CSV table of C-alpha atoms in Angstrom, one decimal:
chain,number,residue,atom,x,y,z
A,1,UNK,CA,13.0,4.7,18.2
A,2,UNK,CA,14.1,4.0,15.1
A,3,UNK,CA,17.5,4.5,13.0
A,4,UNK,CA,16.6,6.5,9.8
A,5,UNK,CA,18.7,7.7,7.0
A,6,UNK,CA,18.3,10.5,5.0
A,7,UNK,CA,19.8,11.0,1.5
A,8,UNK,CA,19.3,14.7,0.0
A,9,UNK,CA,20.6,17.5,-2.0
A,10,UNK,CA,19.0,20.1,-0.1
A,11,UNK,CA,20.9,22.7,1.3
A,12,UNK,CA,18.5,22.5,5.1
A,13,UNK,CA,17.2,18.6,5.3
A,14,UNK,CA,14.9,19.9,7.7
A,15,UNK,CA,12.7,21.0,4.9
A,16,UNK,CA,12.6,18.2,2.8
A,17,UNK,CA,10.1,15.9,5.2
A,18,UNK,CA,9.3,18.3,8.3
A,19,UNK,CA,7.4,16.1,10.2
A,20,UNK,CA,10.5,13.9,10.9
A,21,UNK,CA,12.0,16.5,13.1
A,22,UNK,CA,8.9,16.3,15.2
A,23,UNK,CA,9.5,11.8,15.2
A,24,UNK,CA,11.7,10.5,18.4
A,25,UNK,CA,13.7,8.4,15.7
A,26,UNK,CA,17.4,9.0,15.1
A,27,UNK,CA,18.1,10.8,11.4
A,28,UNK,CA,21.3,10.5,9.7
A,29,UNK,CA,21.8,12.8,7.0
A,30,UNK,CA,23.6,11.7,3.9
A,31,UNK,CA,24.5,13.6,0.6
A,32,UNK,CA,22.2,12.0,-2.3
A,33,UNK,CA,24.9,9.8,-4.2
A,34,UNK,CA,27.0,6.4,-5.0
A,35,UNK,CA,29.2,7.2,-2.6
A,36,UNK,CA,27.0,7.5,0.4
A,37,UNK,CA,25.5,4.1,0.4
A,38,UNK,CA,28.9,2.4,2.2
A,39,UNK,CA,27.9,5.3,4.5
A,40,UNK,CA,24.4,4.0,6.0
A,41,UNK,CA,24.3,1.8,8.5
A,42,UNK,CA,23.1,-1.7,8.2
A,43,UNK,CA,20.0,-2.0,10.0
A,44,UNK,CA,18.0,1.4,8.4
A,45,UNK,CA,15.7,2.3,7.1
A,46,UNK,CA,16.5,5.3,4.4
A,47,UNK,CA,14.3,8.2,2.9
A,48,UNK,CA,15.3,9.2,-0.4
A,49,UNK,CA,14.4,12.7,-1.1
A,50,UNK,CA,13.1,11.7,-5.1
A,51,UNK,CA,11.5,15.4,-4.9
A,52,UNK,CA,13.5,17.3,-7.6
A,53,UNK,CA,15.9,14.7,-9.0
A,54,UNK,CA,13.6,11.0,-9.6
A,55,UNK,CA,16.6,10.0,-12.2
A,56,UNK,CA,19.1,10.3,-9.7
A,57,UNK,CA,16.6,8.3,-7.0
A,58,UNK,CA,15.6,5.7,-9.6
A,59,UNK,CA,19.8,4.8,-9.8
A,60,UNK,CA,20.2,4.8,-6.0
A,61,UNK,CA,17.4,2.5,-6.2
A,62,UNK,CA,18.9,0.6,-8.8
A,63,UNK,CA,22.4,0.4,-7.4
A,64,UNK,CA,20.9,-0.4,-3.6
A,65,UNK,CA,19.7,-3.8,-4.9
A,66,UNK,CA,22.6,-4.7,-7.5
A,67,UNK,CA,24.9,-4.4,-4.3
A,68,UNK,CA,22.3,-6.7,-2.6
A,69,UNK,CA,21.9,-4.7,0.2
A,70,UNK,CA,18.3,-5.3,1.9
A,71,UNK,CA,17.7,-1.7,3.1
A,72,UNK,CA,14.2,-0.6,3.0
A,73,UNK,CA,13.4,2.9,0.8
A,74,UNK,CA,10.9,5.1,1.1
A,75,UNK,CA,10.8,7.4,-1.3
A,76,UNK,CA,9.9,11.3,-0.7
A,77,UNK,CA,7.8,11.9,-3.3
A,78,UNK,CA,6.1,15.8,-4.8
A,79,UNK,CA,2.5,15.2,-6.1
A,80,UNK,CA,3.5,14.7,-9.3
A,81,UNK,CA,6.2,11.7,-8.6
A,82,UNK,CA,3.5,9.3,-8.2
A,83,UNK,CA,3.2,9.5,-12.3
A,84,UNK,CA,6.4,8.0,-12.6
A,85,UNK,CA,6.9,5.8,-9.7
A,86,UNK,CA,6.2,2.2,-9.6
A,87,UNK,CA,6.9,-1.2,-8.6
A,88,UNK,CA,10.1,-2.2,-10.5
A,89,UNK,CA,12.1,0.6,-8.2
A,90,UNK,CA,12.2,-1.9,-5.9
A,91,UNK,CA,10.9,0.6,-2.8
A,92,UNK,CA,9.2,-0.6,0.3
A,93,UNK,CA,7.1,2.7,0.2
A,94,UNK,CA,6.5,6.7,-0.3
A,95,UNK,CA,5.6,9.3,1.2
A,96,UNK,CA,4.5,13.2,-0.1
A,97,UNK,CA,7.2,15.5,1.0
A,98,UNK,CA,4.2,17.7,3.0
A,99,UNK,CA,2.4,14.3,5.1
A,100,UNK,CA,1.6,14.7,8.6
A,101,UNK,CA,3.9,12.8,11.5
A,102,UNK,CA,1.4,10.4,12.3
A,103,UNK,CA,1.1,9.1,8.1
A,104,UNK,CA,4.8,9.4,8.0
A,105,UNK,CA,4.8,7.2,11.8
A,106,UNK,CA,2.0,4.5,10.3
A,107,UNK,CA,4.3,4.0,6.9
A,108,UNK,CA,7.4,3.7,9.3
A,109,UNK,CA,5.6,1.5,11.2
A,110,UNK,CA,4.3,-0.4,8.1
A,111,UNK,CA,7.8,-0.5,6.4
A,112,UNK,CA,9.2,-2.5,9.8
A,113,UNK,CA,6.5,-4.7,9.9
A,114,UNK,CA,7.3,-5.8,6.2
A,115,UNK,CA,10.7,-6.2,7.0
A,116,UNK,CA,13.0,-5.8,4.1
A,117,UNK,CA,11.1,-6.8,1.1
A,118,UNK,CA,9.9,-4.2,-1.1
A,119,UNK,CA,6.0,-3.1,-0.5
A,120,UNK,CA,5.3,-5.1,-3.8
A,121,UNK,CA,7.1,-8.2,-3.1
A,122,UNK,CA,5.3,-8.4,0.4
A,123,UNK,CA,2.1,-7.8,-1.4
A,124,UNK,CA,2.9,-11.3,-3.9
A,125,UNK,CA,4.4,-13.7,-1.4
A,126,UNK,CA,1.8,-14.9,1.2
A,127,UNK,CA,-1.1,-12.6,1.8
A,128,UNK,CA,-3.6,-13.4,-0.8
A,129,UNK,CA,-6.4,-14.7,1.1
A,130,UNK,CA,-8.8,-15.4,-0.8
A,131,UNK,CA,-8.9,-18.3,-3.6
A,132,UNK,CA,-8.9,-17.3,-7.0
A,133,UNK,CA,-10.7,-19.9,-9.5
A,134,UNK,CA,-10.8,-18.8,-13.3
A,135,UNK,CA,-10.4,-15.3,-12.4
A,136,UNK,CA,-13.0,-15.6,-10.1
A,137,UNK,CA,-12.2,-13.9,-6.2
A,138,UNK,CA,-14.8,-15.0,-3.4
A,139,UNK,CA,-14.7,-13.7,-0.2
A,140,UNK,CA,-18.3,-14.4,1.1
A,141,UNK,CA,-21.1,-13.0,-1.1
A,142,UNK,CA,-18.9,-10.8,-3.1
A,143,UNK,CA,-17.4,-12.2,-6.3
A,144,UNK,CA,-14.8,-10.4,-8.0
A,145,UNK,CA,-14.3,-11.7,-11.9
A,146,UNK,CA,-11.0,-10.3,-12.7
A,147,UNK,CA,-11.2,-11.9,-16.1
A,148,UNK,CA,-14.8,-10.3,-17.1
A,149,UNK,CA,-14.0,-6.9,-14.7
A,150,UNK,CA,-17.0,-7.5,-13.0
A,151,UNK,CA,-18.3,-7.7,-9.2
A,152,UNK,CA,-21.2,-9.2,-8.1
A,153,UNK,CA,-22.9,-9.8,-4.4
A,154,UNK,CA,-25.1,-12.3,-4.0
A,155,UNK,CA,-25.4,-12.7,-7.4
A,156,UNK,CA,-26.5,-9.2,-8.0
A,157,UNK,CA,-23.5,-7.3,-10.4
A,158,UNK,CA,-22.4,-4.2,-9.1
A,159,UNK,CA,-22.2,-1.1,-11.5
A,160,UNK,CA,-18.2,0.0,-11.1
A,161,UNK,CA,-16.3,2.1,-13.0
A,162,UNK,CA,-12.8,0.8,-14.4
A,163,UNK,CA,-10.7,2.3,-11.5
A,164,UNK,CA,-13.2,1.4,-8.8
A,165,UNK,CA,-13.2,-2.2,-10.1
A,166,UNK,CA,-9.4,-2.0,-10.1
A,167,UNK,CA,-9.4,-0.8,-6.2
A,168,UNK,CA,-12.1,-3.4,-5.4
A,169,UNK,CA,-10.3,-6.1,-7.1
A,170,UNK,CA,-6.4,-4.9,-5.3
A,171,UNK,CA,-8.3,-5.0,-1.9
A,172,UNK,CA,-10.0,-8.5,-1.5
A,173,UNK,CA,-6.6,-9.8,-3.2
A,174,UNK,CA,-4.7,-8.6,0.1
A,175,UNK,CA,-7.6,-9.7,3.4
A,176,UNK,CA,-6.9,-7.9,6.0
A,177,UNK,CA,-3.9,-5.9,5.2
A,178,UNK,CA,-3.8,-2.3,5.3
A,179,UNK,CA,-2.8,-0.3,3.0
A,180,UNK,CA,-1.7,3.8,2.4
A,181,UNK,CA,-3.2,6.1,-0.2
A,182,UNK,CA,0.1,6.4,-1.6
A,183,UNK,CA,0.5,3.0,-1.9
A,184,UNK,CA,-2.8,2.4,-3.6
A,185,UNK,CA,-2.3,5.0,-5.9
A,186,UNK,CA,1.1,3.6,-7.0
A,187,UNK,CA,-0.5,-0.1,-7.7
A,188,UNK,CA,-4.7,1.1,-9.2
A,189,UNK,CA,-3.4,4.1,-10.7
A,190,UNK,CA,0.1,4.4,-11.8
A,191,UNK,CA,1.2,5.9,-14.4
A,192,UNK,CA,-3.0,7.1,-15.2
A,193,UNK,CA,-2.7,9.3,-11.8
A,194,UNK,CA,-2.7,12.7,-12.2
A,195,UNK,CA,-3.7,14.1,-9.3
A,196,UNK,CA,-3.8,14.1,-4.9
A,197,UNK,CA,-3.8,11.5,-2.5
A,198,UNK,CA,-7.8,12.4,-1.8
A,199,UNK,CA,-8.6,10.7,-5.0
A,200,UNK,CA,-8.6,7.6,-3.2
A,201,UNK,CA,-11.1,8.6,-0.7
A,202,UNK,CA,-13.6,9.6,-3.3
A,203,UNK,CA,-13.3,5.9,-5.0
A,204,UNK,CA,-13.3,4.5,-1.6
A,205,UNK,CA,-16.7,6.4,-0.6
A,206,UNK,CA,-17.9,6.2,-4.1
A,207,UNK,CA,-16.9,2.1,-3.3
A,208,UNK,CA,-18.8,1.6,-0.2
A,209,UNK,CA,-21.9,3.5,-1.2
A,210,UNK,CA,-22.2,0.7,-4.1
A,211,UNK,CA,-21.4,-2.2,-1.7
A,212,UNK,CA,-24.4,-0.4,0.4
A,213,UNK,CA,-25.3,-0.8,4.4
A,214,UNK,CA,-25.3,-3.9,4.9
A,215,UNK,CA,-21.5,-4.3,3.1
A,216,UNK,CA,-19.9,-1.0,3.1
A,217,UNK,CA,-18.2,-2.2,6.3
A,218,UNK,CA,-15.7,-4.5,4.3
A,219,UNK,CA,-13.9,-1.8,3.6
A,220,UNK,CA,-12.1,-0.7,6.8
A,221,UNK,CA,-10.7,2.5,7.2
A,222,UNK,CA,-7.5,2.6,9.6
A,223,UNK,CA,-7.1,6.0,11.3
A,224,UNK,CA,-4.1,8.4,10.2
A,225,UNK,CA,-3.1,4.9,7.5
A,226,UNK,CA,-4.9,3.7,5.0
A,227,UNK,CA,-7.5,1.2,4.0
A,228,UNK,CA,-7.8,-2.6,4.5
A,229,UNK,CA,-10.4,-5.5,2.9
A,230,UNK,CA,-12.3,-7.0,6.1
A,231,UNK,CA,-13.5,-10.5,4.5
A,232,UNK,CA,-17.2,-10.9,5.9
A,233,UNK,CA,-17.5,-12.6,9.8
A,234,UNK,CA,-19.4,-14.9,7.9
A,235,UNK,CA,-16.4,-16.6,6.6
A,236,UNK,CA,-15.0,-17.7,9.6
A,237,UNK,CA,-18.6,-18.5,11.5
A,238,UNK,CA,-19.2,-20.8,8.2
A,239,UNK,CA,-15.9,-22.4,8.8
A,240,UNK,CA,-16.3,-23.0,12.1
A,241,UNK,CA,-19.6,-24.4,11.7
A,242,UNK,CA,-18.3,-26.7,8.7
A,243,UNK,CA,-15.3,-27.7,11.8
A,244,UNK,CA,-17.7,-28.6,14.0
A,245,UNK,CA,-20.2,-30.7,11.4
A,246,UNK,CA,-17.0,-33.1,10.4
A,247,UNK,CA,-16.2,-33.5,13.7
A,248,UNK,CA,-19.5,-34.7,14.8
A,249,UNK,CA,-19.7,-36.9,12.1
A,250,UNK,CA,-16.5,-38.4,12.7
A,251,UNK,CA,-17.6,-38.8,16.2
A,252,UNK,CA,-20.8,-40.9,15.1
């Protein structure tokens, strides 16, 4: 169970993210203003109903990291909010007012993992996996040239459009960790996203028919999540195998 806090102006909270009456996690309801923040406990996590009012979200925001409190936000966002949301609000995720429990459990669940950094501080500091050489991203046969916006397996390029190059490229720069819709359209799309959360299935499918059978696999889907870049086994079997050649050598 959990300790959530929820900062609104509406009149029944209940209505602002329905699936969190049908969480086992405590709710604390809180008026959406300055005042309110000496209000929230200290270890919470707080939902901040952006729905109607994103100026008034954006200065809680704002005024949430001037006071140097480390409390993580998730922001509860309309369809549209996603045009004006972005990294520099300094949120550790979002969520559409209308998601299901189990997305709104898996962001929860996400947001604790993290800890208190902000979803794109955690995204900067630690989990790039793969080495990036002149632009250049390897992770097995695939070859991302961030400098050229081309991709490439085994040598061959792959035909991608800007925003499926842009998703390709976002993915093998984080192996192995999984991330929501909403969180890929806030970092690939931005301020260019105009519309629902089912445009990132489309590039994903669209993704992993152009990686083909034999790769389409390195894209993971992760039930009721997101999406996550699986580098290929062949990564760690060659590693092994170059592990096990130095130590025979240094045997001889």
């Amino acid at each position: 169970m959990t300790d959530l806090t929820l900062m609104t102006f509406a009149s029944d909270p209940a209505t602002v993210l329905p699936s969190l009456a049908l969480l086992s996690h405590r709710v604390r309801v809180l008026p959406m203003d300055a005042a309110s923040l000496v209000k929230m406990p200290e270890n919470t996590i707080l939902f901040l109903d952006a729905r109607d009012d994103l100026a008034t979200a954006k200065t809680l925001c704002r005024l949430i990291h001037a006071s140097g409190l480390s409390t993580p936000i998730v922001l509860i966002l309309t369809e549209g909010g996603f045009t004006v949301v972005n990294s520099q609000w300094g949120i550790a995720d979002v969520v559409v007012a209308s998601a299901s429990p189990a997305e709104v459990e898996g962001r929860l669940r996400l947001v604790s993992e993290r800890g208190n950094a902000p979803a794109s501080t955690a995204a900067s500091t630690g989990d790039q996996g793969v080495q990036n050489e002149d632009g250049l991203i390897r992770s097995g046969d695939l070859v991302v040239d961030t400098n050229g916006y081309t991709a490439s397996l085994h040598g061959h390029p792959i035909d991608l459009a800007y925003k499926e190059f842009e998703l390709l490229k976002y993915l093998v720069q984080h192996p192995g960790r999984v991330f929501t819709r909403a969180q890929l359209l806030q970092e690939v799309w931005g301020y260019d996203y105009y519309g629902g959360t089912r445009t990132v299935d489309v590039h994903i499918r669209r993704l992993r028919a152009k990686l083909g059978g034999e790769y389409e696999h390195l894209i993971g889907t992760v039930r009721n999540v997101g999406y996550r870049f699986d580098p290929p086994e062949e990564d760690e079997h060659e590693a092994a195998a170059k592990d096990a050649a130095h130590g025979e050598s240094g045997e001889s």
